Coordinates of N, CA and C in Angstrom, one line a residue:
X25 N -22.3 -3.0 23.5 CA -22.3 -3.4 22.1 C -23.2 -2.5 21.3
X26 N -24.1 -1.8 21.9 CA -25.0 -0.9 21.2 C -24.1 0.2 20.5
X27 N -23.1 0.6 21.1 CA -22.2 1.6 20.5 C -21.5 1.0 19.2
X28 N -21.2 -0.3 19.3 CA -20.6 -0.9 18.1 C -21.6 -1.0 17.0
X29 N -22.8 -1.3 17.2 CA -23.8 -1.4 16.2 C -24.1 0.0 15.6
X30 N -24.1 1.0 16.5 CA -24.3 2.4 16.0 C -23.1 2.8 15.2
X31 N -21.8 2.6 15.7 CA -20.6 3.0 14.9 C -20.5 2.2 13.6
X32 N -20.9 1.0 13.6 CA -20.8 0.2 12.4 C -21.7 0.7 11.2
X33 N -22.8 1.3 11.6 CA -23.8 1.7 10.6 C -23.2 2.7 9.6
X34 N -22.5 3.7 10.1 CA -21.9 4.7 9.1 C -20.8 5.4 9.8
X35 N -19.9 6.0 8.9 CA -18.8 6.7 9.4 C -19.2 7.9 10.2
X36 N -20.3 8.6 9.9 CA -20.8 9.7 10.6 C -21.2 9.3 12.1
X37 N -21.8 8.2 12.2 CA -22.2 7.7 13.5 C -21.0 7.2 14.3
X38 N -20.0 6.7 13.6 CA -18.8 6.3 14.3 C -18.1 7.5 14.8
X39 N -18.1 8.6 14.0 CA -17.4 9.8 14.5 C -18.2 10.4 15.7
X40 N -19.5 10.3 15.7 CA -20.3 10.8 16.8 C -20.0 10.1 18.1
X41 N -19.7 8.8 18.0 CA -19.3 8.0 19.2 C -17.9 8.6 19.7
X42 N -17.0 8.9 18.8 CA -15.7 9.4 19.1 C -15.9 10.8 19.8
X43 N -16.7 11.7 19.1 CA -16.9 13.0 19.6 C -17.6 13.0 21.0
X44 N -18.4 12.0 21.2 CA -19.1 11.9 22.5 C -18.2 11.3 23.6
X45 N -16.9 11.2 23.3 CA -16.0 10.6 24.3 C -16.3 9.1 24.6
X46 N -16.7 8.4 23.6 CA -17.0 7.0 23.8 C -15.8 6.0 23.8
X47 N -14.6 6.5 23.4 CA -13.5 5.6 23.3 C -12.9 5.3 24.7
X48 N -12.8 6.3 25.6 CA -12.2 6.1 26.9 C -12.9 5.1 27.7
X49 N -14.3 5.1 27.9 CA -14.9 4.0 28.6 C -14.7 2.6 28.0
X50 N -14.7 2.5 26.7 CA -14.5 1.3 26.0 C -13.1 0.7 26.3
X51 N -12.1 1.6 26.2 CA -10.7 1.3 26.5 C -10.6 0.8 28.0
X52 N -11.3 1.5 28.9 CA -11.2 1.2 30.3 C -11.8 -0.2 30.5
X53 N -12.9 -0.5 29.8 CA -13.5 -1.9 29.9 C -12.5 -2.9 29.3
X54 N -11.8 -2.6 28.3 CA -10.8 -3.5 27.7 C -9.7 -3.8 28.6
X55 N -9.3 -2.8 29.4 CA -8.1 -2.9 30.3 C -8.5 -3.4 31.6
X56 N -9.6 -2.9 32.2 CA -9.9 -3.1 33.6 C -10.9 -4.2 33.9
X57 N -11.8 -4.5 33.0 CA -12.9 -5.4 33.3 C -12.3 -6.8 33.5
X58 N -12.8 -7.5 34.6 CA -12.3 -8.9 34.8 C -12.9 -9.9 33.9
X59 N -14.1 -9.6 33.4 CA -14.8 -10.6 32.6 C -14.4 -10.5 31.1
X60 N -14.0 -11.6 30.5 CA -13.6 -11.6 29.1 C -14.7 -11.3 28.1
X61 N -15.9 -11.7 28.4 CA -17.0 -11.4 27.5 C -17.3 -9.9 27.4
X62 N -17.0 -9.2 28.5 CA -17.2 -7.7 28.4 C -16.0 -7.1 27.6
X63 N -14.8 -7.6 27.9 CA -13.6 -7.2 27.1 C -13.8 -7.4 25.6
X64 N -14.4 -8.6 25.3 CA -14.6 -9.0 23.9 C -15.6 -8.0 23.2
X65 N -16.6 -7.7 24.0 CA -17.6 -6.7 23.5 C -17.0 -5.3 23.2
X66 N -16.1 -4.9 24.2 CA -15.4 -3.6 24.0 C -14.5 -3.7 22.8
X67 N -13.8 -4.8 22.6 CA -12.9 -4.9 21.5 C -13.7 -4.9 20.2
X68 N -14.8 -5.6 20.1 CA -15.6 -5.6 18.9 C -16.1 -4.2 18.6
X69 N -16.5 -3.5 19.6 CA -17.1 -2.1 19.5 C -16.0 -1.2 19.0
X70 N -14.8 -1.3 19.6 CA -13.7 -0.4 19.2 C -13.3 -0.7 17.7
X71 N -13.4 -1.9 17.3 CA -13.1 -2.3 15.9 C -14.1 -1.6 14.9
X72 N -15.3 -1.6 15.3 CA -16.4 -1.0 14.5 C -16.2 0.5 14.4
X73 N -15.7 1.1 15.5 CA -15.5 2.6 15.5 C -14.3 2.9 14.6
X74 N -13.3 2.2 14.7 CA -12.0 2.5 14.0 C -11.9 2.1 12.5
X75 N -12.9 1.3 12.0 CA -12.7 0.7 10.7 C -13.1 1.6 9.5
X76 N -13.7 2.8 9.8 CA -14.2 3.6 8.7 C -13.2 4.4 8.0
X77 N -12.4 5.3 8.6 CA -11.5 6.2 8.0 C -10.2 6.3 8.8
X78 N -9.2 7.0 8.2 CA -8.0 7.2 9.0 C -8.2 8.1 10.2
X79 N -9.1 9.0 10.1 CA -9.4 9.8 11.2 C -10.0 9.0 12.4
X80 N -10.9 8.1 12.1 CA -11.4 7.2 13.1 C -10.3 6.4 13.8
X81 N -9.5 5.8 12.9 CA -8.4 5.0 13.4 C -7.4 5.8 14.2
X82 N -7.1 7.0 13.8 CA -6.2 7.9 14.5 C -6.7 8.2 15.9
X83 N -8.0 8.5 16.0 CA -8.6 8.7 17.3 C -8.3 7.6 18.3
X84 N -8.5 6.4 17.8 CA -8.2 5.2 18.6 C -6.7 5.0 18.9
X85 N -5.9 5.3 17.9 CA -4.4 5.2 18.1 C -3.9 6.2 19.1
X86 N -4.5 7.4 19.1 CA -4.0 8.5 20.0 C -4.4 8.1 21.5
X87 N -5.4 7.3 21.7 CA -5.8 6.9 23.0 C -5.2 5.5 23.4
X88 N -4.2 5.1 22.6 CA -3.5 3.9 22.9 C -4.3 2.6 22.9
X89 N -5.3 2.6 22.1 CA -6.2 1.4 22.1 C -5.5 0.2 21.3
X90 N -4.7 0.5 20.3 CA -4.1 -0.5 19.6 C -3.2 -1.4 20.4
X91 N -2.5 -0.9 21.3 CA -1.6 -1.6 22.2 C -2.4 -2.5 23.1
X92 N -3.5 -2.1 23.6 CA -4.4 -2.9 24.5 C -5.1 -4.0 23.7
X93 N -5.5 -3.7 22.5 CA -6.1 -4.8 21.7 C -5.1 -5.9 21.4
X94 N -3.8 -5.5 21.1 CA -2.8 -6.4 20.9 C -2.5 -7.3 22.2
X95 N -2.5 -6.6 23.3 CA -2.3 -7.3 24.6 C -3.4 -8.3 24.8
X96 N -4.6 -8.0 24.6 CA -5.7 -8.9 24.7 C -5.6 -10.1 23.7
X97 N -5.1 -9.8 22.6 CA -5.0 -10.8 21.5 C -4.0 -11.8 21.9
X98 N -2.8 -11.4 22.5 CA -1.7 -12.4 22.7 C -1.7 -12.9 24.1
X99 N -2.5 -12.4 25.0 CA -2.4 -12.9 26.4 C -2.9 -14.3 26.5
X100 N -2.2 -15.1 27.2 CA -2.5 -16.6 27.3 C -3.8 -16.8 28.0
X101 N -4.2 -15.9 28.9 CA -5.4 -16.1 29.7 C -6.6 -15.6 29.1
X102 N -6.5 -14.9 27.9 CA -7.7 -14.4 27.2 C -8.5 -15.5 26.6
X103 N -9.8 -15.4 26.7 CA -10.6 -16.4 26.0 C -10.4 -16.4 24.5
X104 N -10.8 -17.5 23.9 CA -10.7 -17.6 22.4 C -11.5 -16.5 21.8
X105 N -12.7 -16.2 22.3 CA -13.6 -15.1 21.8 C -12.9 -13.8 21.9
X106 N -12.3 -13.5 23.0 CA -11.6 -12.2 23.2 C -10.4 -12.1 22.2
X107 N -9.7 -13.1 22.1 CA -8.5 -13.1 21.2 C -9.0 -12.9 19.7
X108 N -10.1 -13.6 19.3 CA -10.6 -13.4 18.0 C -11.1 -12.0 17.7
X109 N -11.9 -11.5 18.6 CA -12.5 -10.1 18.5 C -11.4 -9.1 18.5
X110 N -10.4 -9.3 19.4 CA -9.3 -8.3 19.4 C -8.5 -8.3 18.1
X111 N -8.3 -9.5 17.6 CA -7.5 -9.6 16.3 C -8.3 -9.0 15.2
X112 N -9.5 -9.2 15.1 CA -10.3 -8.6 14.0 C -10.4 -7.1 14.1
X113 N -10.6 -6.6 15.4 CA -10.6 -5.2 15.6 C -9.3 -4.6 15.2
X114 N -8.2 -5.2 15.7 CA -6.9 -4.7 15.4 C -6.6 -4.6 13.9
X115 N -7.0 -5.7 13.2 CA -6.8 -5.7 11.7 C -7.6 -4.6 11.0
X116 N -8.8 -4.4 11.5 CA -9.7 -3.4 10.9 C -9.2 -2.0 11.1
X117 N -8.7 -1.8 12.3 CA -8.2 -0.4 12.6 C -6.8 -0.2 11.9
X118 N -6.0 -1.2 11.9 CA -4.7 -1.1 11.3 C -4.8 -0.8 9.8
X119 N -5.8 -1.3 9.2 CA -6.0 -1.1 7.7 C -6.3 0.3 7.4
X120 N -6.7 1.1 8.4 CA -7.0 2.5 8.1 C -6.1 3.5 8.8
X121 N -5.2 3.0 9.7 CA -4.4 3.8 10.6 C -3.2 4.4 9.8
X122 N -3.1 5.7 9.9 CA -1.9 6.4 9.3 C -1.1 7.0 10.4
X123 N -1.3 6.8 11.6 CA -0.6 7.4 12.7 C 0.6 6.5 13.0
X124 N 1.7 6.9 12.4 CA 3.0 6.2 12.4 C 3.5 6.0 13.8
X125 N 3.3 7.1 14.6 CA 3.9 7.0 16.0 C 3.2 5.9 16.8
X126 N 2.1 5.4 16.4 CA 1.4 4.3 17.1 C 1.8 3.0 16.5
X127 N 2.0 3.0 15.2 CA 2.3 1.7 14.5 C 3.7 1.2 14.8
X128 N 4.7 2.1 14.8 CA 6.1 1.7 15.0 C 6.3 0.9 16.3
X129 N 5.8 1.4 17.5 CA 6.1 0.6 18.7 C 5.3 -0.8 18.6
X130 N 4.2 -0.8 18.0 CA 3.4 -2.1 17.9 C 4.2 -3.1 17.1
X131 N 5.0 -2.7 16.1 CA 5.7 -3.6 15.3 C 6.7 -4.4 16.1
X132 N 7.3 -3.9 17.1 CA 8.3 -4.6 17.9 C 7.7 -5.7 18.8
X133 N 6.4 -5.6 19.2 CA 5.8 -6.5 20.1 C 4.8 -7.4 19.6
X134 N 4.4 -7.2 18.3 CA 3.3 -7.9 17.7 C 3.8 -9.3 17.2
X135 N 3.0 -10.3 17.2 CA 3.3 -11.5 16.5 C 3.5 -11.3 15.0
X136 N 4.1 -12.2 14.4 CA 4.4 -12.1 13.0 C 3.2 -11.9 12.1
X137 N 2.1 -12.5 12.4 CA 0.9 -12.4 11.7 C 0.3 -11.0 11.7
X138 N 0.5 -10.3 12.9 CA 0.0 -8.9 13.0 C 1.1 -8.0 12.4
X139 N 2.4 -8.3 12.5 CA 3.4 -7.5 12.0 C 3.2 -7.3 10.5
X140 N 2.7 -8.3 9.8 CA 2.4 -8.3 8.4 C 1.4 -7.1 8.1
X141 N 0.4 -7.0 8.9 CA -0.6 -6.0 8.7 C -0.1 -4.6 9.0
X142 N 0.7 -4.5 10.0 CA 1.4 -3.2 10.4 C 2.3 -2.8 9.2
X143 N 3.1 -3.7 8.7 CA 4.0 -3.4 7.7 C 3.3 -3.0 6.4
X144 N 2.2 -3.7 6.1 CA 1.4 -3.4 4.9 C 0.9 -2.0 5.0
X145 N 0.5 -1.5 6.1 CA 0.0 -0.1 6.3 C 1.1 0.8 6.2
X146 N 2.2 0.5 6.8 CA 3.4 1.4 6.8 C 3.9 1.5 5.3
X147 N 3.9 0.4 4.6 CA 4.4 0.5 3.2 C 3.5 1.3 2.3
X148 N 2.2 1.5 2.7 CA 1.3 2.4 2.0 C 1.5 3.8 2.3
X149 N 1.8 4.1 3.6 CA 1.9 5.5 4.1 C 3.3 6.1 3.9
X150 N 4.3 5.4 4.3 CA 5.7 6.0 4.4 C 6.3 6.4 3.1
X151 N 6.0 5.7 2.0 CA 6.6 6.2 0.7 C 6.1 7.6 0.3
X152 N 5.0 8.0 0.8 CA 4.4 9.3 0.4 C 4.6 10.4 1.5
X153 N 5.2 10.0 2.6 CA 5.3 10.9 3.8 C 6.8 11.0 4.1
X154 N 7.5 12.0 3.6 CA 8.9 12.1 3.8 C 9.3 12.2 5.3
X155 N 8.6 13.0 6.0 CA 8.9 13.3 7.4 C 8.7 12.0 8.2
X156 N 7.6 11.3 8.0 CA 7.4 10.1 8.7 C 8.4 9.0 8.4
X157 N 8.8 8.9 7.1 CA 9.8 8.0 6.7 C 11.1 8.3 7.3
X158 N 11.5 9.5 7.3 CA 12.7 10.0 8.0 C 12.7 9.6 9.5
X159 N 11.6 9.8 10.1 CA 11.5 9.5 11.6 C 11.6 8.0 11.7
X160 N 11.0 7.2 10.9 CA 11.0 5.8 10.9 C 12.5 5.2 10.8
X161 N 13.2 5.8 9.9 CA 14.6 5.4 9.7 C 15.5 5.8 10.9
X162 N 15.3 7.1 11.3 CA 16.1 7.6 12.4 C 15.8 6.9 13.8
X163 N 14.6 6.5 14.0 CA 14.3 5.8 15.2 C 14.6 4.3 15.2
X164 N 15.2 3.9 14.2 CA 15.7 2.5 14.1 C 14.6 1.5 13.5
X165 N 13.5 2.1 13.0 CA 12.5 1.2 12.5 C 12.9 0.4 11.3
X166 N 13.6 1.0 10.4 CA 14.1 0.3 9.2 C 15.1 -0.8 9.6
X167 N 16.0 -0.5 10.5 CA 16.9 -1.4 10.9 C 16.2 -2.6 11.6
X168 N 15.2 -2.3 12.4 CA 14.5 -3.4 13.1 C 13.7 -4.2 12.0
X169 N 13.2 -3.6 11.0 CA 12.5 -4.3 9.9 C 13.4 -5.2 9.2
X170 N 14.6 -4.8 8.9 CA 15.6 -5.6 8.3 C 16.0 -6.8 9.1
X171 N 16.2 -6.6 10.4 CA 16.5 -7.7 11.3 C 15.4 -8.6 11.4
X172 N 14.2 -8.1 11.5 CA 13.0 -8.9 11.5 C 12.8 -9.8 10.2
X173 N 13.2 -9.1 9.1 CA 13.1 -9.8 7.8 C 14.0 -11.0 7.8
X174 N 15.2 -10.9 8.4 CA 16.1 -12.0 8.5 C 15.6 -13.1 9.3
X175 N 14.9 -12.8 10.4 CA 14.4 -13.8 11.3 C 13.2 -14.6 10.7
X176 N 12.5 -14.0 9.8 CA 11.3 -14.7 9.2 C 11.6 -15.2 7.8
X177 N 12.9 -15.3 7.5 CA 13.3 -15.9 6.2 C 13.1 -15.0 5.0
X178 N 13.1 -13.7 5.1 CA 13.0 -12.8 4.0 C 11.6 -12.5 3.5
X179 N 10.6 -12.9 4.3 CA 9.2 -12.6 3.9 C 8.8 -11.1 3.9
X180 N 9.6 -10.3 4.6 CA 9.3 -8.9 4.7 C 10.1 -8.0 3.8
X181 N 10.9 -8.6 2.9 CA 11.8 -7.8 2.1 C 11.1 -6.8 1.2
X182 N 9.9 -7.2 0.7 CA 9.1 -6.2 -0.1 C 8.7 -5.0 0.7
X183 N 8.3 -5.2 1.9 CA 7.9 -4.1 2.8 C 9.1 -3.1 3.0
X184 N 10.3 -3.6 3.3 CA 11.4 -2.7 3.4 C 11.7 -2.0 2.1
X185 N 11.6 -2.7 1.0 CA 11.9 -2.0 -0.3 C 10.9 -0.9 -0.6
X186 N 9.6 -1.2 -0.2 CA 8.5 -0.2 -0.5 C 8.7 1.0 0.4
X187 N 9.0 0.8 1.7 CA 9.1 1.9 2.7 C 10.2 2.8 2.4
X188 N 11.4 2.3 2.1 CA 12.5 3.2 1.8 C 13.5 2.5 0.9
X189 N 13.3 2.5 -0.4 CA 14.1 1.7 -1.3 C 15.6 2.0 -1.2
X190 N 16.0 3.3 -1.2 CA 17.4 3.6 -1.2 C 18.1 3.2 0.1
X191 N 17.4 3.4 1.2 CA 18.0 3.0 2.5 C 18.1 1.4 2.6
X192 N 17.1 0.8 2.1 CA 17.0 -0.7 2.2 C 18.1 -1.3 1.3
X193 N 18.4 -0.7 0.1 CA 19.4 -1.2 -0.7 C 20.8 -1.0 -0.1
X194 N 21.0 0.2 0.5 CA 22.2 0.5 1.2 C 22.5 -0.4 2.3
X195 N 21.5 -0.8 3.1 CA 21.7 -1.8 4.2 C 22.1 -3.2 3.7
X196 N 21.5 -3.6 2.5 CA 21.8 -4.9 2.0 C 23.1 -5.0 1.3
X197 N 23.5 -3.9 0.7 CA 24.8 -3.9 -0.1 C 26.0 -3.7 0.8
X198 N 27.0 -4.5 0.7 CA 28.2 -4.3 1.4 C 29.0 -3.1 0.9
X199 N 28.8 -2.6 -0.3 CA 29.5 -1.5 -0.8 C 28.6 -0.3 -0.9
X200 N 29.1 0.9 -0.6 CA 28.3 2.2 -0.6 C 27.9 2.6 -2.0

C-alpha cells in the first residue's frame, strides 16, 4: 500500500514506481495471492499508479493489468472489498487509457457498467486516431458495438456514432 500512497501523491512519483518495475509484483499479487485483502491492496495501488496520465495507464495496459482487475471485479469468490477496489482502479485507469489494443478485448468480456467506461474512452480517442479507428472497424469492434447496442436497448448508440459516424450510419441504413 505504501507504493499506492507514493504513486497517488504526484504523477512524477507514479512514474517512478513504473520505472522501478513496480507494476509486475503488484500484478503478480493481484493474480497469485490467495488472500483477498492483499489483492485488494494491489488493486488499489495499481489504480493510484494508472490514474495520472495516458502514459501511466498505457504502462499498466501493456502489462495486462486491466484484464486482471476486471477478473477480480467480476469473480464471484472475490470479497466485496476486492470487487470495489478493482472497479475503482479499473475506472480510474480506463479514464486515462488510450491503448486501444487493450481496451477492445476488454469490451467483449466486461459487464455493461464497465463497457460504458470503455466506450466513453474509445469515443474520445478513436474519432481523432484514423489508424486506431480503422483497426477497430476491421477487427469487428464496431460490429460488436452495434450488436451490443441492440442487446442493451440502444443505450450505446451515441458511442457508435461518435467512434465512426459514417460506418455506423451505413450499418443502420438498409440502403447504401
